[in-house]
Short mmCIF file of C-alpha atoms in Angstrom, two decimals:
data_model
loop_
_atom_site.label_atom_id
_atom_site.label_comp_id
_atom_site.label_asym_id
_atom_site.label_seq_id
_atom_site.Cartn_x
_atom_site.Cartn_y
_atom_site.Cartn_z
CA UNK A 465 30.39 -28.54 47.07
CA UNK A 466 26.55 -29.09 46.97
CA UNK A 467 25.63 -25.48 46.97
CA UNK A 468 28.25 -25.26 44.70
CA UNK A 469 26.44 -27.56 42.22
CA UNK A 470 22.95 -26.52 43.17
CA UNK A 471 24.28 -23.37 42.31
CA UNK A 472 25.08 -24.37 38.96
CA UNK A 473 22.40 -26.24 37.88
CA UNK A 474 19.96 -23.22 39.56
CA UNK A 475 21.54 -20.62 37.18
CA UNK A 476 22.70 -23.17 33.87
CA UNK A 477 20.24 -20.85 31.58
CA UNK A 478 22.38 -18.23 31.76
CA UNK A 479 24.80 -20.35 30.27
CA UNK A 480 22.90 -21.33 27.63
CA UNK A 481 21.62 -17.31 26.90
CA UNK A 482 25.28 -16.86 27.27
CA UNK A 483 26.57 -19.82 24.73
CA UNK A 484 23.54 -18.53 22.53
CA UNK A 485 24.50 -15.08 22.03
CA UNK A 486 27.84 -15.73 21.69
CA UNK A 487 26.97 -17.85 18.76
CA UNK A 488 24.76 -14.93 17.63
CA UNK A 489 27.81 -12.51 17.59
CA UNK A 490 29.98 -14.80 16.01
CA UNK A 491 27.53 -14.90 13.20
CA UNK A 492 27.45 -11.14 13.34
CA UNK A 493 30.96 -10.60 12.76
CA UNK A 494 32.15 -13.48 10.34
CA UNK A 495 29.52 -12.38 8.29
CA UNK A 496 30.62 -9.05 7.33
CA UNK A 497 32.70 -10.98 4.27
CA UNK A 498 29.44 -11.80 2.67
CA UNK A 499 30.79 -14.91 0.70
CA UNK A 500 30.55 -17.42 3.85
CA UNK A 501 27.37 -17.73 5.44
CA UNK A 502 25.97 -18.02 2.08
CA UNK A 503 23.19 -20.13 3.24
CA UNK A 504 22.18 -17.68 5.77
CA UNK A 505 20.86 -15.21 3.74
CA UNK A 506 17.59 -14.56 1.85
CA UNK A 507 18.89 -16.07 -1.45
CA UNK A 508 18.58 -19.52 -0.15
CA UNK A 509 15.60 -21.62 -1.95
CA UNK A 510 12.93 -21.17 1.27
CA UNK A 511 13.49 -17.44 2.29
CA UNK A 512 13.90 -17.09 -1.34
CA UNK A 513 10.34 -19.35 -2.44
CA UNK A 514 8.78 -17.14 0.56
CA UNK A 515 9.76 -13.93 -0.85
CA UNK A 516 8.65 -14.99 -4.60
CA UNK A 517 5.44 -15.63 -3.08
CA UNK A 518 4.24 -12.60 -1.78
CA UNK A 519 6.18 -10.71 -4.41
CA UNK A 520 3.34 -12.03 -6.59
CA UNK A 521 0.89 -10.58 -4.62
CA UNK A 522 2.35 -6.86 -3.88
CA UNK A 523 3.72 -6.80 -7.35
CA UNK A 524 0.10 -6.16 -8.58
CA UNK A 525 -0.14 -2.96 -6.79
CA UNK A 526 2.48 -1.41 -8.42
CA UNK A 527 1.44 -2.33 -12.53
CA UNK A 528 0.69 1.14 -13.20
CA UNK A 529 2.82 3.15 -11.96
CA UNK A 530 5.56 0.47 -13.89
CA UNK A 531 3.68 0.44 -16.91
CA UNK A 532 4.46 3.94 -17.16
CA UNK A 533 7.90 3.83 -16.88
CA UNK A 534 8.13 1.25 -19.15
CA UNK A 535 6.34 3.14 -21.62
CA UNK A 536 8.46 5.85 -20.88
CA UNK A 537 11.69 3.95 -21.62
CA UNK A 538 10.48 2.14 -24.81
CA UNK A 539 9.62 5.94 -26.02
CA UNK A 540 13.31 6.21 -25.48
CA UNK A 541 14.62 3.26 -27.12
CA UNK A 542 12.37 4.06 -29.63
CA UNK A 543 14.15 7.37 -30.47
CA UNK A 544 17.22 5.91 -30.27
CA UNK A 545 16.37 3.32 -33.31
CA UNK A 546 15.33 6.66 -35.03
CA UNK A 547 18.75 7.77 -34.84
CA UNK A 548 20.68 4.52 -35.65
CA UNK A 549 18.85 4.00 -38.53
CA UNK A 550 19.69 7.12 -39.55
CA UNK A 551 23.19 6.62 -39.75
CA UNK A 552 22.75 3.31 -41.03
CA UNK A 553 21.22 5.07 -43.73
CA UNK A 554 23.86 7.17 -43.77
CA UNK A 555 26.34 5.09 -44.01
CA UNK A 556 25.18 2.19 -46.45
CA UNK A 557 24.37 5.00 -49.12
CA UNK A 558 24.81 4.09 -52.74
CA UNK A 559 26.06 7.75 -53.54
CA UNK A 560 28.56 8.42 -50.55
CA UNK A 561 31.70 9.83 -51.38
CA UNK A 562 33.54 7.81 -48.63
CA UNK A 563 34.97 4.60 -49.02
CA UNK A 564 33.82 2.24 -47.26
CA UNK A 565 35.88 -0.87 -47.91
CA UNK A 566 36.90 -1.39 -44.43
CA UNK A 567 33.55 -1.36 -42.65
CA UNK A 568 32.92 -4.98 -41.34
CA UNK A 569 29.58 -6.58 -42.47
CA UNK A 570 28.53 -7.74 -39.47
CA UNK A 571 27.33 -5.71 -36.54
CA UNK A 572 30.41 -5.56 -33.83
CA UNK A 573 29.41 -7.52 -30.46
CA UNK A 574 28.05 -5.52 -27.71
CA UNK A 575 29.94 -4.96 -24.74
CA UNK A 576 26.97 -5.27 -22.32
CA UNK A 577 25.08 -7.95 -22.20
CA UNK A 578 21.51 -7.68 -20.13
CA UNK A 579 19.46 -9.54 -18.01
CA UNK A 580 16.14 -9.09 -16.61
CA UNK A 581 15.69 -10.10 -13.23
CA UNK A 582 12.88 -9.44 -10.86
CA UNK A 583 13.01 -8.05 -7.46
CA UNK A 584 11.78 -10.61 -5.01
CA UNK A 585 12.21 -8.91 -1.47
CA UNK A 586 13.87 -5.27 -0.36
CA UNK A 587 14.57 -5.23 2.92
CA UNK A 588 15.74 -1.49 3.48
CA UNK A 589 14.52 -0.94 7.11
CA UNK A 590 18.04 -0.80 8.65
CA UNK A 591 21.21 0.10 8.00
CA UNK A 592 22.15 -3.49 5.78
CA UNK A 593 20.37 -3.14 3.02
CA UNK A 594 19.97 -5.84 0.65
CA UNK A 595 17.71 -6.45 -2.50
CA UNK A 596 17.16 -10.25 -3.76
CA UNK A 597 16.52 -11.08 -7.21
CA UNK A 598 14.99 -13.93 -8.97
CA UNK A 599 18.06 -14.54 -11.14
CA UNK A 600 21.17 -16.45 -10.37
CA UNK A 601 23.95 -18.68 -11.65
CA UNK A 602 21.66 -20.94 -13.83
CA UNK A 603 20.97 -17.78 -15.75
CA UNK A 604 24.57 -16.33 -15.86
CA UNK A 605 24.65 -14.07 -13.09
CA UNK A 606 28.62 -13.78 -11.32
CA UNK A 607 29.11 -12.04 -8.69
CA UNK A 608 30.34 -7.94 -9.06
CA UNK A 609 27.90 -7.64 -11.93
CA UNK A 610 26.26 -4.48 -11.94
CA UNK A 611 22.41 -3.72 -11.65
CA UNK A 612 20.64 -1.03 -12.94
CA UNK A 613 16.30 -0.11 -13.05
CA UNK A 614 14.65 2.11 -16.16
CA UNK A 615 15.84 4.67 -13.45
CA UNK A 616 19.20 4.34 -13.07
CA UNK A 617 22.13 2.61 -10.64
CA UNK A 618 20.79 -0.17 -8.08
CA UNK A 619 23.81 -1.74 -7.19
CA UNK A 620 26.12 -4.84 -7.03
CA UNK A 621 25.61 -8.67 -7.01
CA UNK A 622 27.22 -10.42 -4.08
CA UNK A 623 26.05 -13.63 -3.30
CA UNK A 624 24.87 -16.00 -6.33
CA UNK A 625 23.06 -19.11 -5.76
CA UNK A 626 21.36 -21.21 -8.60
CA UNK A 627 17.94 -19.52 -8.74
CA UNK A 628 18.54 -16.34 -6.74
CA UNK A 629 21.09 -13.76 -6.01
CA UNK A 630 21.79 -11.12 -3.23
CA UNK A 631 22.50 -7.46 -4.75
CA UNK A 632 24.08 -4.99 -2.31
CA UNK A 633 22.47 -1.60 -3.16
CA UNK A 634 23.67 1.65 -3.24
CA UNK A 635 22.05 2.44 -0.28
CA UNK A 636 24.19 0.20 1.75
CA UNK A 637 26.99 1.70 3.72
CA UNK A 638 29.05 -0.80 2.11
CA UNK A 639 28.83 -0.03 -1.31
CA UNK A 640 31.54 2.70 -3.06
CA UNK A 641 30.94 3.75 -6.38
CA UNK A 642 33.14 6.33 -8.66
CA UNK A 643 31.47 9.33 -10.15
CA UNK A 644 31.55 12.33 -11.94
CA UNK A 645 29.14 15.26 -12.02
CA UNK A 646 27.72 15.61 -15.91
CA UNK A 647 29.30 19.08 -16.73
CA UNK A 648 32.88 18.48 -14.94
CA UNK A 649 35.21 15.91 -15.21
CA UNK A 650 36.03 15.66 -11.70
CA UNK A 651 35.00 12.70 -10.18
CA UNK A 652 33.80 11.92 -6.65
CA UNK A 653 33.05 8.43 -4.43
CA UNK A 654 29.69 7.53 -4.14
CA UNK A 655 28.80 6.48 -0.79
CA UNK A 656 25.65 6.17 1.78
CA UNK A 657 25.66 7.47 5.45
CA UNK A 658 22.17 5.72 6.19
CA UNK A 659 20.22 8.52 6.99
CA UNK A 660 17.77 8.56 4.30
CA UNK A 661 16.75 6.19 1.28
CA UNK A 662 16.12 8.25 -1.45
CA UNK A 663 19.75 9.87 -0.66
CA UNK A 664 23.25 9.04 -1.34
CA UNK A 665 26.60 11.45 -0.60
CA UNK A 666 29.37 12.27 -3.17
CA UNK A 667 32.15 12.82 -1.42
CA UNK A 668 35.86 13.61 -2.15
CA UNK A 669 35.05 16.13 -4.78
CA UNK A 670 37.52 18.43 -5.45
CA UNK A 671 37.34 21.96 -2.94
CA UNK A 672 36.78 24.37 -6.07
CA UNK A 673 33.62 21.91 -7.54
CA UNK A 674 30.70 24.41 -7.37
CA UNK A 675 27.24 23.50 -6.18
CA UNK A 676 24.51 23.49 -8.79
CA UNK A 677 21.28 22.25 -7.47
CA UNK A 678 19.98 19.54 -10.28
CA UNK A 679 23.53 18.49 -11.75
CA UNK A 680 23.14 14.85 -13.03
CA UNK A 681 25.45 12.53 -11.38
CA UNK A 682 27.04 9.72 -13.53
CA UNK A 683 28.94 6.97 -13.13
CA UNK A 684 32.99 7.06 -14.23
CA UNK A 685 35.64 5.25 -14.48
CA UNK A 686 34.40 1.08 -13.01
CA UNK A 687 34.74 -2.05 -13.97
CA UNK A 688 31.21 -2.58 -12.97
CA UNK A 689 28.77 -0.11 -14.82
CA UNK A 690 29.12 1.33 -18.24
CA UNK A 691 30.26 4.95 -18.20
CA UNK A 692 27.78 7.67 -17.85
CA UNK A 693 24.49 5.41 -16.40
CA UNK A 694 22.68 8.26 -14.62
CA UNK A 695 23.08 7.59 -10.58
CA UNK A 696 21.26 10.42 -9.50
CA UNK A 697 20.68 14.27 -9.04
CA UNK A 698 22.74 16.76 -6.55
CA UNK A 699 20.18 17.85 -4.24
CA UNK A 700 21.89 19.86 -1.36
CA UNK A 701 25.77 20.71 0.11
CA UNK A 702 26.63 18.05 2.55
CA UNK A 703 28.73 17.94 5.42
CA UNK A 704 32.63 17.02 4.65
CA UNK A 705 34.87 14.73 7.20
CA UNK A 706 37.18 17.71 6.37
CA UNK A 707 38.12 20.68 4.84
CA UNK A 708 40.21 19.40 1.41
CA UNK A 709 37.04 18.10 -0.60
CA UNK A 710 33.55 18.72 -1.15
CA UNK A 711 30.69 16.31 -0.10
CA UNK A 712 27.00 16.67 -2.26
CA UNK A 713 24.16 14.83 -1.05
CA UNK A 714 22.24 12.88 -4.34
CA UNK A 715 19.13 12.23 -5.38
CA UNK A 716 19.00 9.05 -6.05
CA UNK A 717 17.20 8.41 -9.63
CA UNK A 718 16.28 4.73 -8.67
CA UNK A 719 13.05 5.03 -6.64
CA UNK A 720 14.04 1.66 -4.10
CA UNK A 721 10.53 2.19 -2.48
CA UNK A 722 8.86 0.73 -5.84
CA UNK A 723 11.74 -1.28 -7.49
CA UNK A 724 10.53 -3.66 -9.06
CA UNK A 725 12.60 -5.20 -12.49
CA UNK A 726 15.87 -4.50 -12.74
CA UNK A 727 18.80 -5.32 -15.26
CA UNK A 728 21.83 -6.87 -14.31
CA UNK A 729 24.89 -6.09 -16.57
CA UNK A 730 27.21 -8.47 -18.27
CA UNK A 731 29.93 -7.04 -19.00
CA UNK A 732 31.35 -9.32 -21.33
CA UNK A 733 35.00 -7.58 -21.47
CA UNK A 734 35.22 -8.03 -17.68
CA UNK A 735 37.39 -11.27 -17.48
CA UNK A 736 39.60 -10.09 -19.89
CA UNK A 737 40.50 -6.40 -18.50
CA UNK A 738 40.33 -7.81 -14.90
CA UNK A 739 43.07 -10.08 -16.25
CA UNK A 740 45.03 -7.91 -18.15
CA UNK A 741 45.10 -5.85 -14.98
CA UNK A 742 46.06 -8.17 -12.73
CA UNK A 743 48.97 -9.34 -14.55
CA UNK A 744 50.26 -5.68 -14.57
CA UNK A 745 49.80 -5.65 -10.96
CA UNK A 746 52.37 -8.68 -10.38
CA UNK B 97 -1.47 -27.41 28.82
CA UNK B 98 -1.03 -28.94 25.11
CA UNK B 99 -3.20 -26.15 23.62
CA UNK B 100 -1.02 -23.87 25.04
CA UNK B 101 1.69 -25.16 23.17
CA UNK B 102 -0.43 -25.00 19.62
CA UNK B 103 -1.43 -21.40 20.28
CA UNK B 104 2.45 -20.66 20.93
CA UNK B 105 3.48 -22.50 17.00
CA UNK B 106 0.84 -20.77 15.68
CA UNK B 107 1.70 -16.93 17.08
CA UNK B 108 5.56 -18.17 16.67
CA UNK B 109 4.87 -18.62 13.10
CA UNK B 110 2.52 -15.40 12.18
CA UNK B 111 4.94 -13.12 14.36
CA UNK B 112 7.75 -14.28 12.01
CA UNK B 113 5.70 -14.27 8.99
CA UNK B 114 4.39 -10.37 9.83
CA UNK B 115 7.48 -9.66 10.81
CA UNK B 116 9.59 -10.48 7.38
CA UNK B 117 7.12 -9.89 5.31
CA UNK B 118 5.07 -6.89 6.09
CA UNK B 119 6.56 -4.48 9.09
CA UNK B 120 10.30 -4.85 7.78
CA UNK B 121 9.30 -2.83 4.63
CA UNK B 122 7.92 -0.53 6.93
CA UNK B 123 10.45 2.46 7.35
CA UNK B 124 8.54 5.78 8.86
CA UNK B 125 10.54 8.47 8.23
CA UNK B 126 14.21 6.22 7.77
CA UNK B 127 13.65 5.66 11.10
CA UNK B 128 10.93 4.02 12.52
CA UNK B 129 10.33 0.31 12.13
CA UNK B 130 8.08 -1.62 13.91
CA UNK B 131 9.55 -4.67 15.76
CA UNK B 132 6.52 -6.99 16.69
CA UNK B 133 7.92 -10.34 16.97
CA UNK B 134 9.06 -9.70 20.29
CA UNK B 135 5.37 -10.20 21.43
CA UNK B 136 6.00 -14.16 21.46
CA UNK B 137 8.35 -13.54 24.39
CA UNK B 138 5.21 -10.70 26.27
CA UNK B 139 2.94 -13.58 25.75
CA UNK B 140 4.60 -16.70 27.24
CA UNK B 141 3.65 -17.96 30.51
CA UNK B 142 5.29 -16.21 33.33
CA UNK B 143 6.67 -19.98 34.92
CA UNK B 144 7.27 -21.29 31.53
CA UNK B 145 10.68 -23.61 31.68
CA UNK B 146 13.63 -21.15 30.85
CA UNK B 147 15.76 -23.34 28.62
CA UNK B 148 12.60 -23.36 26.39
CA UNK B 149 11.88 -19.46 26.32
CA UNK B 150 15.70 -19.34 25.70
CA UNK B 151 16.29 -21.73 22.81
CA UNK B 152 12.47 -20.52 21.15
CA UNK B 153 13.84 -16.77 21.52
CA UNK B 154 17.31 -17.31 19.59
CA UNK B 155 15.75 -19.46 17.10
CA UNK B 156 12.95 -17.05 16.46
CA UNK B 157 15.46 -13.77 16.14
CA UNK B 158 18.03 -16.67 13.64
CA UNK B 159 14.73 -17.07 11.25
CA UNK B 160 14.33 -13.46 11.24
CA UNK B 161 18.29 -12.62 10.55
CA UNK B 162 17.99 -15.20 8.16
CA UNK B 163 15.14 -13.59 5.93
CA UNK B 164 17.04 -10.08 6.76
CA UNK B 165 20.64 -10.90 5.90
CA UNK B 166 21.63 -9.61 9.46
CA UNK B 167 22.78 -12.71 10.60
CA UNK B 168 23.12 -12.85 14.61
CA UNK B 169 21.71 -9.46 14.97
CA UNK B 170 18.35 -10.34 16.14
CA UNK B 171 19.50 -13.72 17.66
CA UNK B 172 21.49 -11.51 20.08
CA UNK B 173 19.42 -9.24 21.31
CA UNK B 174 16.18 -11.38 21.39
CA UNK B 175 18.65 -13.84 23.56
CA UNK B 176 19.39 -11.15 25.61
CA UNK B 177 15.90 -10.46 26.16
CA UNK B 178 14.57 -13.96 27.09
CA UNK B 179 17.54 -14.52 29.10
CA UNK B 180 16.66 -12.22 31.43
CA UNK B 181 12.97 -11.90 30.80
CA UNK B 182 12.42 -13.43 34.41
CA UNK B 183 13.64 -11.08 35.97
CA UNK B 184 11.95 -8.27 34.34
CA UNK B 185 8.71 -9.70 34.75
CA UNK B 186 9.48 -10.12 38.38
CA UNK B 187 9.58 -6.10 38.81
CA UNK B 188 6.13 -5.78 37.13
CA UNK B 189 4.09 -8.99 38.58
CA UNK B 190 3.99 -10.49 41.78
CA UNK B 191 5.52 -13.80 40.75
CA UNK B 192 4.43 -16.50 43.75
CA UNK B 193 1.97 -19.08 42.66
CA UNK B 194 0.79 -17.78 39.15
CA UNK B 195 2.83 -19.82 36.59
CA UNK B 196 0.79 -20.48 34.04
CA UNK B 197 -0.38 -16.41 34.61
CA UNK B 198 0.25 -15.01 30.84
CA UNK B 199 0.67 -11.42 30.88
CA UNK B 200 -1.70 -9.66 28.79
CA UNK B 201 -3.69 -6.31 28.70
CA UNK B 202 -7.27 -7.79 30.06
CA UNK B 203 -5.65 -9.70 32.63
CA UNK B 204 -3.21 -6.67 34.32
CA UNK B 205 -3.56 -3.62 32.26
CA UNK B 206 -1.35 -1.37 34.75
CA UNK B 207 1.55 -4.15 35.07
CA UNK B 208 1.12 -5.57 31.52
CA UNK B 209 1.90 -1.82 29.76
CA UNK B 210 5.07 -1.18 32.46
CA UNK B 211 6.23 -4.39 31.33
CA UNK B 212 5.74 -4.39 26.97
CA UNK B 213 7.64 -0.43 27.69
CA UNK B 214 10.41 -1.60 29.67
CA UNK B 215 10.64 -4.94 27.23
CA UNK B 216 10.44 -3.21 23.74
CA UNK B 217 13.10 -0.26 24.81
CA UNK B 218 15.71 -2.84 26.04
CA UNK B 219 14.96 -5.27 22.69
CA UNK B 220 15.18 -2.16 20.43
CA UNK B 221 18.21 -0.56 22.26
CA UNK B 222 20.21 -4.29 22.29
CA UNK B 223 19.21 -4.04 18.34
CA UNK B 224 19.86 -1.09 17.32
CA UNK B 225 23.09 -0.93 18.98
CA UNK B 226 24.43 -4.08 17.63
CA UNK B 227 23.17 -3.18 13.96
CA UNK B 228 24.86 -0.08 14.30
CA UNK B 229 28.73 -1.36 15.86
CA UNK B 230 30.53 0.13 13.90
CA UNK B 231 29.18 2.38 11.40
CA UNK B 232 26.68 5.15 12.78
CA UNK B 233 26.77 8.31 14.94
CA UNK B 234 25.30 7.86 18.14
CA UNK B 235 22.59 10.39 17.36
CA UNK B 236 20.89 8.57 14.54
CA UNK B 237 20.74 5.22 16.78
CA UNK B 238 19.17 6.62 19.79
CA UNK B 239 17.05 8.70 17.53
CA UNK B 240 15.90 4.98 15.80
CA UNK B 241 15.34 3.61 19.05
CA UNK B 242 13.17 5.88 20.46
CA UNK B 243 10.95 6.29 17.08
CA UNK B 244 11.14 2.19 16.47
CA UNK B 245 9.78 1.97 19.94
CA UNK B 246 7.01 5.09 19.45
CA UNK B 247 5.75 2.57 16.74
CA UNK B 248 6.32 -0.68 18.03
CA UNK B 249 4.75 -0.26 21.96
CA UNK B 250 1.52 1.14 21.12
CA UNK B 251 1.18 -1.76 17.82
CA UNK B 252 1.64 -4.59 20.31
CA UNK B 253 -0.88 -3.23 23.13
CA UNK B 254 -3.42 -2.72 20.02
CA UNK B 255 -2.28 -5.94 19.50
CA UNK B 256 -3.15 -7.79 22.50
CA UNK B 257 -6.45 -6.15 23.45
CA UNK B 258 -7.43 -6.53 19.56
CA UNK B 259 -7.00 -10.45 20.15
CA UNK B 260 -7.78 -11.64 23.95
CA UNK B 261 -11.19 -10.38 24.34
CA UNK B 262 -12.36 -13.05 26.96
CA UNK B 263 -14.28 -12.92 30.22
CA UNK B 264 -12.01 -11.81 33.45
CA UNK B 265 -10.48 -14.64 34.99
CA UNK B 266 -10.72 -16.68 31.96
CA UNK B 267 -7.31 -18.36 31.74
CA UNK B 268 -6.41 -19.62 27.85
#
């Protein structure tokens, strides 16, 4: 019986190692639902404060290669005014044949509503990728809100706390995505098989979709993103799980190596067609 | 003794700190990422009280999953590690009478080497291997392993000889 105890108390580490990991894999597997462990994750206010901090600091590394794109963007916004004013003109002119009775005064409301948010920490080493921002509930972020950069697609919000929120990217093997190639209406599922960052895999496309190196990828039919936000470029043929459908490996047009400000989306017709759908579904 | 203790906060805290915020954005290739923190468990005394490397391991690898969203991913393996870091060390250094012996490249190059190999491949395979349960071919993790440890081995032993340049015989 004393051997037996000596025995014990000789080897109780390994029960703590043992209670320890065990612990460790329970977190591991009750976390794949994001929602729970919410406090565990880099959104919380220290990880979070931490993160802000020496985002300050790297941030000014990268001012002018963002400057650029900014500049690049506005030069597009720019030429979009162009064109709205034209047909503004257009349409408000004194000598038009067409009636005009029934045009509404007012502008109508805009279906997406943006927000800037800043990128506080990527961590994009393994195979869960996450992205935190420096924008949460207190400034309207929900979860499922969609994020875009001046390049294109970044992902999902999942977790939201006050000041920060969690956005699963597209380069996270848990993120699906439906789209469509620019010059065919089939669409595909967007999807990552963790093998490279700058690259994402369309798969499900239908057999007879040809391959054109360069086709823009959009974004189709999801509750998420406005239709046609540019995702990302078809770079090469990928491999297939089988023979029915064709798989394309993307280019992705967000560079995640130098994100830096992003947009989240606010939809502001999501409640209501989420509800109008789910009523049809009971 | 108490010093002993100081120096371990201190290289507790700026393992953790490199770790998060400098070597995890650090992705050679999509594949190779240095893992450094598991230094603090190379650089503990060889007779330190288990309970303690134990509890210090799981809490540093928690910190770490906490900053990386993996939660339990590097609490497990790191663990693992300390758990049976006794053992290991027993294969590389004669073990008798030397407990407050740290291991280190000035003290036993030979032993010291054999021992940071044989620690960082079973940290990074324990890792990598949980990371990837469920989602990736086989090929891609081993491939991560091996290049995560090409990086990670030769960082630490830079590492150590970079920052214990004292006399022979000079214990900390």
């Amino acid at each position: 019986m004393r051997n037996l105890f000596n025995f014990i108390i000789r080897n109780s580490h390994w029960l703590l190692a043992t209670l320890l990991v065990a612990f460790s894999f329970y977190l591991v597997f009750t976390h794949n639902s994001y929602q729970r462990s919410v406090y565990l994750t880099s959104a919380n206010h220290v990880t979070g404060w931490f993160y802000s901090l020496s985002k300050d600091v790297t941030s000014f590394f990268h001012l002018k290669k963002n400057n650029q794109l900014l500049l690049e963007r506005s030069a597009e916004l720019e030429k979009e005014i162009l064109v709205l004013k034209d047909r503004i003109d257009l349409l408000t002119a004194t000598d038009s044949l067409k009636v005009n009775a029934f045009v509404s005064d007012t502008l109508p409301q805009p279906q997406f509503d943006f927000i800037p948010a800043e990128v506080v920490n990527l961590s994009f080493s393994g195979v869960n990728n996450f992205i935190t921002i420096n924008k949460g509930s207190q400034h309207g972020i929900k979860p499922d809100m969609g994020v875009i950069s001046a390049g294109g697609v970044v992902g999902v919000v999942s977790v939201v706390l006050p000041k920060f929120s969690l956005v699963i990217p597209v380069i996270n093997p848990k993120f699906r995505l439906s789209a469509r190639l620019k010059n065919s209406e089939n669409y595909g599922s967007l999807s990552w098989d963790g093998t490279s960052i700058g690259e994402a895999q369309l798969q499900e496309l239908p057999k007879h979709e040809a391959f054109h190196k360069g086709d823009t990828v959009l974004t189709s039919f999801s509750r998420i993103f406005p239709r046609n936000l540019i995702i990302g470029f078809v770079s090469s043929e990928g491999r297939s799980k089988d023979d029915n459908f064709n798989t394309f490996n993307i280019q992705l047009a967000t560079n995640f190596y130098s994100l830096q400000d992003v947009l989240v989306i606010d939809d502001t017709y999501h409640e209501e067609q989420k509800m109008l759908e789910e009523t049809l579904q009971r | 003794m108490k010093l002993n203790y100081i120096y371990e906060i201190v290289l507790f805290v700026v393992l953790v700190l490199l770790q998060t915020l400098l070597l995890n954005r650090i992705s050679l290739f999509g594949i190779a990422t240095p893992v450094l923190y598991i230094y603090f468990l190379l650089k503990l005394p060889v007779g330190r009280n288990l309970y303690y490397v134990i509890t210090a391991a799981f809490v540093m690898g928690l910190i770490i999953d906490i900053f990386l969203n993996t939660p339990g991913m590097n609490a497990a393996a790191t663990t693992l590690v300390a758990a049976f870091r006794k053992n290991i060390l027993g294969l590389f250094f004669e073990r008798e009478g030397y407990d407050d012996f740290i291991p280190g490249i000035n003290t036993a190059a030979g032993p010291f080497v054999r021992f940071t190999i044989f620690m960082v491949l079973l940290h990074l395979t324990l890792l990598f291997f949980i990371e990837a349960f469920t989602l990736f071919n086989l090929k891609n993790t081993l491939l991560r392993i091996a290049a995560s440890s090409v990086v990670t081995i030769p960082l630490i032993i830079a590492l150590d000889s970079l920052m214990f340049r004292r006399k022979p015989g000079e214990q900390f």
